[in-house]
XYZ file of C-alpha atoms in Angstrom:
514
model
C 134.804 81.450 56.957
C 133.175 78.170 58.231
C 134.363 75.809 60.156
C 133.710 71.933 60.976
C 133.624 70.354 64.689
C 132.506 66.847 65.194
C 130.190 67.040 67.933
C 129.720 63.560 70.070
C 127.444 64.165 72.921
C 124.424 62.645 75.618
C 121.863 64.759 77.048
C 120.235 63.218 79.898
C 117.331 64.496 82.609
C 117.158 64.157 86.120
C 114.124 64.653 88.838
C 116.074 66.917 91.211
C 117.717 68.663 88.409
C 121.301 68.064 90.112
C 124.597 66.958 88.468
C 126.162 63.731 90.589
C 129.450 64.005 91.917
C 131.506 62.689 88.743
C 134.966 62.296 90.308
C 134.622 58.987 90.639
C 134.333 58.412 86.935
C 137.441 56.042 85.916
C 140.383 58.441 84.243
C 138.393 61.476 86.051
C 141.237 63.366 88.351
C 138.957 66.599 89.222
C 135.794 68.255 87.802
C 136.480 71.700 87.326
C 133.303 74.811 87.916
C 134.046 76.704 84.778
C 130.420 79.303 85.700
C 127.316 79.687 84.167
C 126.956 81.002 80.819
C 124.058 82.630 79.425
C 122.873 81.300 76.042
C 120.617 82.890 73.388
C 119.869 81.276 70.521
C 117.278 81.189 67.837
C 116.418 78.367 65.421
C 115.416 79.099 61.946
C 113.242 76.623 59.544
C 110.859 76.538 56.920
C 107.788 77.638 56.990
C 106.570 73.887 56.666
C 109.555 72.695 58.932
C 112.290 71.543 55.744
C 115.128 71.553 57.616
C 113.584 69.905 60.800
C 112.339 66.897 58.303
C 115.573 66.639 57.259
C 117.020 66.276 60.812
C 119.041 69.437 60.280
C 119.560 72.271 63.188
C 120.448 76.246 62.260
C 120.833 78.323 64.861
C 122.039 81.817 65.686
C 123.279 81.931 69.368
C 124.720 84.243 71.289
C 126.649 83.813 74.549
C 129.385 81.550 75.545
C 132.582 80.358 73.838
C 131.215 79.216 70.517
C 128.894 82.251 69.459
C 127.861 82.425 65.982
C 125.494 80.816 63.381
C 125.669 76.902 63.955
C 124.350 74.186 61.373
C 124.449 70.683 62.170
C 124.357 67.334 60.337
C 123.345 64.160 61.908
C 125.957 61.489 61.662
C 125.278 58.860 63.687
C 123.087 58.325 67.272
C 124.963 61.394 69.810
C 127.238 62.275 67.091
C 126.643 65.383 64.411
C 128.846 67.822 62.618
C 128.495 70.887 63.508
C 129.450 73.679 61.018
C 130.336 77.115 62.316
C 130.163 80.589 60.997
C 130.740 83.819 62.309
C 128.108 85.779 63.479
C 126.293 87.772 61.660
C 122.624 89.317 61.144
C 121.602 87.389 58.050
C 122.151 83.353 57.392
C 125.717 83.594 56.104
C 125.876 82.296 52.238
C 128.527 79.377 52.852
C 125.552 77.920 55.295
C 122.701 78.735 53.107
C 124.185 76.664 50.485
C 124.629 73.620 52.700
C 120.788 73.926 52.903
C 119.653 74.351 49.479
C 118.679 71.458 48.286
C 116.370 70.781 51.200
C 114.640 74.362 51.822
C 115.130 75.101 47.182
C 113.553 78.722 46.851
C 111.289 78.523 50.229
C 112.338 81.219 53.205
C 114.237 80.644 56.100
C 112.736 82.005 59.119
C 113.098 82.185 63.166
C 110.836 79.627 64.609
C 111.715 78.701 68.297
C 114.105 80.844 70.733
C 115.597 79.210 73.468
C 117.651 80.781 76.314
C 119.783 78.528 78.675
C 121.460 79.555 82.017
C 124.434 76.787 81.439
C 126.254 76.126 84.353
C 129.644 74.189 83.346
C 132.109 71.807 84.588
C 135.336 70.202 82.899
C 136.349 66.940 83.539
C 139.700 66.214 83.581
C 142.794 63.451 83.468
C 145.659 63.886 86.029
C 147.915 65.795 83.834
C 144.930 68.183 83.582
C 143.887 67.441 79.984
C 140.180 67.938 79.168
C 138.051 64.542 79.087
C 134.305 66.126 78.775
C 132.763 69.354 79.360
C 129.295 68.581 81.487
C 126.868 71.250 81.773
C 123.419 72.004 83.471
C 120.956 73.605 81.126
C 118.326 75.446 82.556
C 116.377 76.023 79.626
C 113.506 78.051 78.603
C 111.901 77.855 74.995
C 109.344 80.129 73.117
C 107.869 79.485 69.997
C 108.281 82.215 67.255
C 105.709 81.538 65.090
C 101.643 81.394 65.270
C 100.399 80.996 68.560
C 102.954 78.350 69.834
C 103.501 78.695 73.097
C 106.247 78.433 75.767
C 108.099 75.345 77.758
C 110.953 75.340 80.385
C 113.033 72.319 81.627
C 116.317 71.299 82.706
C 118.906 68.933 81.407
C 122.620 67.574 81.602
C 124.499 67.477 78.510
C 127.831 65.414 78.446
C 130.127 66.722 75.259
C 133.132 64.883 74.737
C 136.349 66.519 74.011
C 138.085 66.869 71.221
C 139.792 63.583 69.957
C 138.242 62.023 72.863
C 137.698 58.282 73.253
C 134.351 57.986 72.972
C 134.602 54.999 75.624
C 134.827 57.742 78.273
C 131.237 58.373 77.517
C 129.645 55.083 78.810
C 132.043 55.417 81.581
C 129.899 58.935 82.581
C 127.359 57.013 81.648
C 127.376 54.658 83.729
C 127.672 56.863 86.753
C 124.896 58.746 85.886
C 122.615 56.259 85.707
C 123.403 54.849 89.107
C 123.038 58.234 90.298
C 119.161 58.249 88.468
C 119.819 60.247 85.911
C 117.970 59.300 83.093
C 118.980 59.514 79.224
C 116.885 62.433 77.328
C 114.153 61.536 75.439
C 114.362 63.748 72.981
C 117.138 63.622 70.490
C 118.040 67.660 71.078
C 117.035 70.404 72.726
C 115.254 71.893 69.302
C 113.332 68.889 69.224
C 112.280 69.166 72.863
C 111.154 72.754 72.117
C 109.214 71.819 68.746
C 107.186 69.345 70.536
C 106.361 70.758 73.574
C 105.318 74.547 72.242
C 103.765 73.682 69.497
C 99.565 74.327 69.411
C 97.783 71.474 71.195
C 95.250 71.427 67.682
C 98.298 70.623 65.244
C 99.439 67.796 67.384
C 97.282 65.222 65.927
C 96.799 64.905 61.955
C 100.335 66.055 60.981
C 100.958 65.240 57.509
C 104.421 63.453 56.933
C 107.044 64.981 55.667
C 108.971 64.488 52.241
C 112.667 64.745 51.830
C 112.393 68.755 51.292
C 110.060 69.026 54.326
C 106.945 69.704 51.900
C 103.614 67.030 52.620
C 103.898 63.961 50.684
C 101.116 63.294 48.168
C 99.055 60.196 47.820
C 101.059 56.977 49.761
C 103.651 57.493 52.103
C 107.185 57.110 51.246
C 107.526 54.225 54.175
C 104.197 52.235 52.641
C 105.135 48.726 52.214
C 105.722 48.032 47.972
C 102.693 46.137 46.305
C 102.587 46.583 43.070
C 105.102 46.594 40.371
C 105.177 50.707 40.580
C 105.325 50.876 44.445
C 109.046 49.117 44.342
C 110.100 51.101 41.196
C 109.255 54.546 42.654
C 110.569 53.102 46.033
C 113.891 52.525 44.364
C 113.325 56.165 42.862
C 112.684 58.072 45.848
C 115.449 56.317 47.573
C 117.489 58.083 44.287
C 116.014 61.240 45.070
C 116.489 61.431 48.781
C 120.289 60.436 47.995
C 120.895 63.794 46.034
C 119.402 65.315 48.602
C 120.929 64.415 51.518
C 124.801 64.056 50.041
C 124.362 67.688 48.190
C 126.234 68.840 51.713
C 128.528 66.601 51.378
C 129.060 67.664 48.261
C 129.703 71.359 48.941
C 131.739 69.989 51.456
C 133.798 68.267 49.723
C 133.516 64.850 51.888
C 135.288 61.959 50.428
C 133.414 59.742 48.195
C 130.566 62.359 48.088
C 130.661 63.371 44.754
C 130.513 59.472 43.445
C 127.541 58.550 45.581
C 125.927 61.785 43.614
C 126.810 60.380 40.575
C 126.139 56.880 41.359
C 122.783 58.248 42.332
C 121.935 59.872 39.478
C 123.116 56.635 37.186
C 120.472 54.566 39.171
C 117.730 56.591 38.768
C 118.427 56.858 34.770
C 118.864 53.292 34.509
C 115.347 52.827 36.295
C 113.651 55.212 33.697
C 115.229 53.007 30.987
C 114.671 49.842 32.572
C 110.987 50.027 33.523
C 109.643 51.811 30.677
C 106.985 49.809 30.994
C 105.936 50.800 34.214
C 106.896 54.791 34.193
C 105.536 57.315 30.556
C 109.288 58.236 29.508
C 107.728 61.053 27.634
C 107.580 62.745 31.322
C 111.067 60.520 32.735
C 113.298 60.980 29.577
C 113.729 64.947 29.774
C 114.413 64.056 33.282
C 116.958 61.148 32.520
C 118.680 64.075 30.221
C 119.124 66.505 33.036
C 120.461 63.965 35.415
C 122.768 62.917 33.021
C 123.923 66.289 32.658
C 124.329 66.469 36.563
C 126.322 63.588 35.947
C 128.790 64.828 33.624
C 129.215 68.104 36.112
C 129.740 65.916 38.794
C 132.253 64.115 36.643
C 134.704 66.747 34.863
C 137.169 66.836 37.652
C 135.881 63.464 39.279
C 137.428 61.065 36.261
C 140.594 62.802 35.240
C 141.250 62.500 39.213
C 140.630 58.620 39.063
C 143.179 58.604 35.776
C 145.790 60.606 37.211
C 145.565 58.699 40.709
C 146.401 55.230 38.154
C 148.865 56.694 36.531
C 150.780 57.439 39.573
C 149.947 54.369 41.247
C 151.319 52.677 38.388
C 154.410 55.097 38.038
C 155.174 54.303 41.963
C 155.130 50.451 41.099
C 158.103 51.117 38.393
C 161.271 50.062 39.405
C 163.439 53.700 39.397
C 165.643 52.217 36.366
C 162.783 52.349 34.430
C 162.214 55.801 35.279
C 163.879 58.017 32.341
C 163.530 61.590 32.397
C 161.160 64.411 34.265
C 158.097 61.892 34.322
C 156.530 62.985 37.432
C 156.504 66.675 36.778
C 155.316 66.086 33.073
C 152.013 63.746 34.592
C 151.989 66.778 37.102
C 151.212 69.635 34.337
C 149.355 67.212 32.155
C 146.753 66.553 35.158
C 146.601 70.250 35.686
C 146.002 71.246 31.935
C 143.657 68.300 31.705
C 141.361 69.758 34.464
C 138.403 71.025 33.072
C 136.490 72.198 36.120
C 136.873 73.279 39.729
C 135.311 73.564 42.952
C 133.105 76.868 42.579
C 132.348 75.596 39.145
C 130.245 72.500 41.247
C 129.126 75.028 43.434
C 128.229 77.172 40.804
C 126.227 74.388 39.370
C 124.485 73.158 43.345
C 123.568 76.477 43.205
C 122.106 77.064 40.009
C 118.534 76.973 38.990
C 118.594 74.181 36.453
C 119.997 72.314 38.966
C 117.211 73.000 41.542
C 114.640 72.714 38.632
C 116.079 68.965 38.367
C 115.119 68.374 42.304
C 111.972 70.068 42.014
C 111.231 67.721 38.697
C 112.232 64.396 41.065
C 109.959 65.705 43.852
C 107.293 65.750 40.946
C 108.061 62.144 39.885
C 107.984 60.241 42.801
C 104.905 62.192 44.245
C 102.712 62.133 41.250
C 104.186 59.539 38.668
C 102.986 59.148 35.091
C 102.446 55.244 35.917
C 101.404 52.947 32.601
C 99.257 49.998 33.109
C 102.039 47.987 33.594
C 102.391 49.611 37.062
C 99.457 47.729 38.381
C 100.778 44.678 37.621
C 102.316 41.738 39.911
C 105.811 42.752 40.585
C 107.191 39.052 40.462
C 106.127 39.278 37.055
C 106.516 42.856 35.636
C 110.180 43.002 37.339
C 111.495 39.910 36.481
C 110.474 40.606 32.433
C 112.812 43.588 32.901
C 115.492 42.462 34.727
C 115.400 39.111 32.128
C 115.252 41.868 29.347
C 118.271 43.600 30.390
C 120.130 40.274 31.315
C 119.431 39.553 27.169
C 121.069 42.385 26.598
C 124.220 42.130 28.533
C 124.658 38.416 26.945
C 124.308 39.614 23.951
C 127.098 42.281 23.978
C 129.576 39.768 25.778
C 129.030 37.291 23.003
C 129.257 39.965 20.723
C 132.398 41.351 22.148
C 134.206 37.829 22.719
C 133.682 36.958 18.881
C 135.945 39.937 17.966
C 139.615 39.690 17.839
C 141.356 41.991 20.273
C 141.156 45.544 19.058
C 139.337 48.940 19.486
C 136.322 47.252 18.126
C 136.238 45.049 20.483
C 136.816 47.613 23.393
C 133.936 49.471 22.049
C 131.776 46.429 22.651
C 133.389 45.502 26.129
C 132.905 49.026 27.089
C 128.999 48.573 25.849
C 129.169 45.429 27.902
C 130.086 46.923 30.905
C 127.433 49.653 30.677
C 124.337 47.141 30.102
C 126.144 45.276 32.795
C 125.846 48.485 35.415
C 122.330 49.063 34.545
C 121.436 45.367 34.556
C 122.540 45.249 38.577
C 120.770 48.457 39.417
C 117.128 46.831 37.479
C 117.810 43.967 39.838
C 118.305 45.983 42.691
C 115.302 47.753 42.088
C 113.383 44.471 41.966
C 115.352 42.771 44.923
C 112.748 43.451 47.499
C 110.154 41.674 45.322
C 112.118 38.863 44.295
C 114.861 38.292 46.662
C 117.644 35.869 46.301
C 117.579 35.367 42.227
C 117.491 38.706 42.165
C 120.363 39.638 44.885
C 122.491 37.146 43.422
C 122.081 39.012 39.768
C 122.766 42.030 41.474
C 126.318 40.364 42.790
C 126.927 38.550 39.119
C 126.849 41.666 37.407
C 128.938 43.828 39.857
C 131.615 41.275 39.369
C 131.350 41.641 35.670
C 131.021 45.170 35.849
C 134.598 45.168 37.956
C 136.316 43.129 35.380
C 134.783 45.030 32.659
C 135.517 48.237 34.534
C 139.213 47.420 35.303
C 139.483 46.648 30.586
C 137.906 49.844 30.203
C 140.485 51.443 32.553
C 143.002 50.305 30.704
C 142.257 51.328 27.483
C 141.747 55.203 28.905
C 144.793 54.779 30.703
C 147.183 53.587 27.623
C 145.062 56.870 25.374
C 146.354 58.945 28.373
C 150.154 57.174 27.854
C 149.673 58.197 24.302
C 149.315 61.744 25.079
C 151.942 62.186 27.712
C 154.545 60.320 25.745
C 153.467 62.577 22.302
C 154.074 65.718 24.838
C 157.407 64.673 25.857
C 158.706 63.803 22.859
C 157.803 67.031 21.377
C 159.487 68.411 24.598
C 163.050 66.511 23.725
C 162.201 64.380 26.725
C 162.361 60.587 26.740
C 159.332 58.491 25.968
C 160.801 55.185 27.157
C 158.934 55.396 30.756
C 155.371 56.137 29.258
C 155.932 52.731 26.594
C 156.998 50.617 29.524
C 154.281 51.715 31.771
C 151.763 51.399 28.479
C 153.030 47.690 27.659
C 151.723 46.911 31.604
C 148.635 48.098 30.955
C 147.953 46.191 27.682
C 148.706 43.106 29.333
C 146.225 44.620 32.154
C 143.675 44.390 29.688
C 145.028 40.965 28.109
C 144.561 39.506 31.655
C 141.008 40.883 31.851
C 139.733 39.640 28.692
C 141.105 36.344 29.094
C 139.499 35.877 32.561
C 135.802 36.843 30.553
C 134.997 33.679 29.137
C 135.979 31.576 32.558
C 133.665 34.249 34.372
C 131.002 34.747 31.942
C 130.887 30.981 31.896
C 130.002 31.092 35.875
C 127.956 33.771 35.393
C 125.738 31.419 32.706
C 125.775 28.330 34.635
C 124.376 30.586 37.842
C 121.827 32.429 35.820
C 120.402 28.505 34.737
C 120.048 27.521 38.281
């Protein structure tokens, strides 16, 4: 079974290799020897370095406290999560899939061994609780692979504890430096290792690296945008590299992680749609198609959790008169039969091939597009006709939806509204680098629409989920009274919402004019 640490860390170096006396840190009561620990551990990659693209470390180490098979995610400067698995002689599978979508179908191999002779001390508080762990690393790297060749330094590594303030840090910090200790210039000791043993005649010339750690073809992805198709497939292969790097999370199950999928996916449809002009959709619609179908996995437990978390909201917010009956357990069972998926179903799906197919197909895209003529073109120009041509659309759907009377038809074309609203703000986004404020302020107009639109369209699935429950407990002998009070809130919910449409399309009209 793996396990999560958060990791929040400095390495530093020093000339004489010593470790300053650190008891006069503030908060510091005594610095304890704990020994020296021998460390063996081996770093596994890609043949053309995936993983180390993707500023990912797996290692199997032996020796010391934490031995095992270690993966870790960057999450901010010093700070990465480290996940931990027993160890083992192959790559256990609940780390291999945390790695998928970078390495795909391409072997994992050793690549750099490094052996450290760690010599430990704990720093301490005055009621003997640990502050940091400090360690001397006498370390000694050897490249694995073709005729890389060997390196050997020393450093100081300063690992805060465990629900630490990470304010003690620059405290150490600050003694170190005094002391002329140095920060490390390289971000880890794999890093270190990579650069100094690898063969002097691949140093220079070093294609960069994609997302999945393969060479990028044609332009790289950090070229400045010129032309119309250089800020769509910037937009895309910001899409792309989203998947990538929250497919983790993902598998994790991170909060928000499986939205910012989703979202990603949305954005890169909408850009197919939006700039057909500029991208063949004979080659981007069978790719639209399978990211909408990543979509809808993504979503099967994802919007029946949004409903259910309303419902209760909005049951909490009743006053407990209006509470009749076994309400709470009946919204309980009704999630549960309502839930059509699970977490190894996503998994399931992460790990299948179609799904890998669909990264492979993105990779594809953004490296070699099927650009029309239009891609050549001026992007003040070619943008702005699509962002004006999706703005058209939107306008038309909110006229068409405000000339209805309230009703389903109408919530149809509110719901269309709020669609063409959604991809209207990601076409702007796309174009925002090339046209700046006018389109930044579209981007803002139509996520305000798309929130009022959002919170109708909520409504009406919440009051068809009222519906249900109340149909279930009357057939039950239980009393629908609760589910019609709590339905009569929402439909003034949506009353609210449409009657605030005009005033803000209104706003939205006058800005758009400007």
């Amino acid at each position: 079974m793996a396990e999560t640490k958060r990791e929040i860390e400095r390495k530093y170096e020093s000339d004489d290799s010593g470790l300053p006396d650190l008891t006069g840190v503030s908060g510091v009561a005594a610095v304890l020897d704990k020994g020296v620990a021998e460390l063996d551990a081996t770093y596994y990659d890609t043949a053309d370095a995936r993983l180390s693209a993707a500023s990912l470390t797996l290692r199997r180490r032996t020796g010391g406290s934490d031995e095992g098979w270690h993966l870790k995610f960057p999450v901010a400067p010093g700070v990465r999560d480290e996940i931990r698995a027993p160890l083992s002689d192959t790559l256990p599978r609940a780390l291999a899939g945390l790695i998928r979508s970078h390495v795909r179908d391409a072997d994992v191999g050793p690549v750099v061994r490094l052996r450290s002779a760690r010599d430990v001390r704990d720093l301490v508080d005055a009621e003997g609780r640990l502050l940091a762990e400090v360690s001397v690393d006498e370390v000694r790297a050897d490249r694995l692979t073709g005729d890389g060749g060997s390196a050997q330094w020393t450093e100081i590594e300063v690992e805060l504890a465990d629900g630490g303030d990470p304010d003690f840090l620059d405290k150490v910090d600050k003694r170190l430096r005094k002391a002329g200790v140095r920060p490390s210039a390289s971000a880890s000791k794999l890093a270190r290792a990579l650069a100094e043993t690898e063969p002097k005649r691949k140093k220079k010339g070093r294609p960069k690296a994609r997302q999945d750690g393969k060479p990028a073809a044609g332009a790289s992805a950090s070229a400045t945008p010129v032309t119309a198709g250089d800020h769509v497939l910037a937009y895309l292969r910001a899409q792309r590299d989203a998947i990538v790097q929250v497919d983790p999370a993902v598998r994790r199950d991170l909060p928000d992680s499986v939205h910012r999928m989703r979202v990603a996916t949305r954005r890169a449809r909408s850009a197919f749609r939006s700039y057909a002009k500029v991208l063949d959709r004979t080659a981007t619609d069978p790719i639209g198609e399978e990211l909408k179908w990543l979509a809808g996995e993504l979503g099967v437990d994802r919007d029946q959790e949004v409903l259910t978390d309303r419902l209760t909201a909005a049951l909490d917010a009743l006053p407990r008169p209006l509470v009749t009956g076994p309400v709470r357990n009946r919204l309980r069972t009704w999630a549960r039969a309502r839930s059509g998926g699970s977490r190894r179903r996503l998994i399931a799906v992460l790990d299948g091939k179609r799904y890998l197919a669909l990264l492979d197909a993105l990779d594809r895209l953004v490296d070699e597009p099927p650009l029309l003529a239009a891609a050549a073109g001026a992007p003040q120009k070619v943008l702005a006709k699509a962002v004006r041509k999706d703005f058209g659309q939107v306008a038309a759907l909110v006229e068409e939806a405000l000339a209805q009377p309230p009703g389903a038809d109408r919530d149809r074309a509110l719901h269309d509204a709020r669609k063409k609203a959604k991809r209207t703000r990601y076409s702007a986004e796309t174009a925002v680098p090339a046209l700046g404020g006018p389109a930044a302020d579209l981007v803002r107009l139509m996520k305000s629409l798309q929130s009022l639109l959002g919170d109708h369209q909520d409504s009406v699935m919440t009051r068809e989920a009222l519906c249900d429950l109340a149909a279930q407990a009357h057939a039950a002998g239980e009393s629908a009274f609760t589910y019609g009070v709590l339905y009569a809130r929402e439909e003034r919910r949506a009353e609210l919402a449409e009657a605030a449409l005009p005033e803000a399309w209104e706003t939205i009209g006058a800005a758009m004019e400007v």
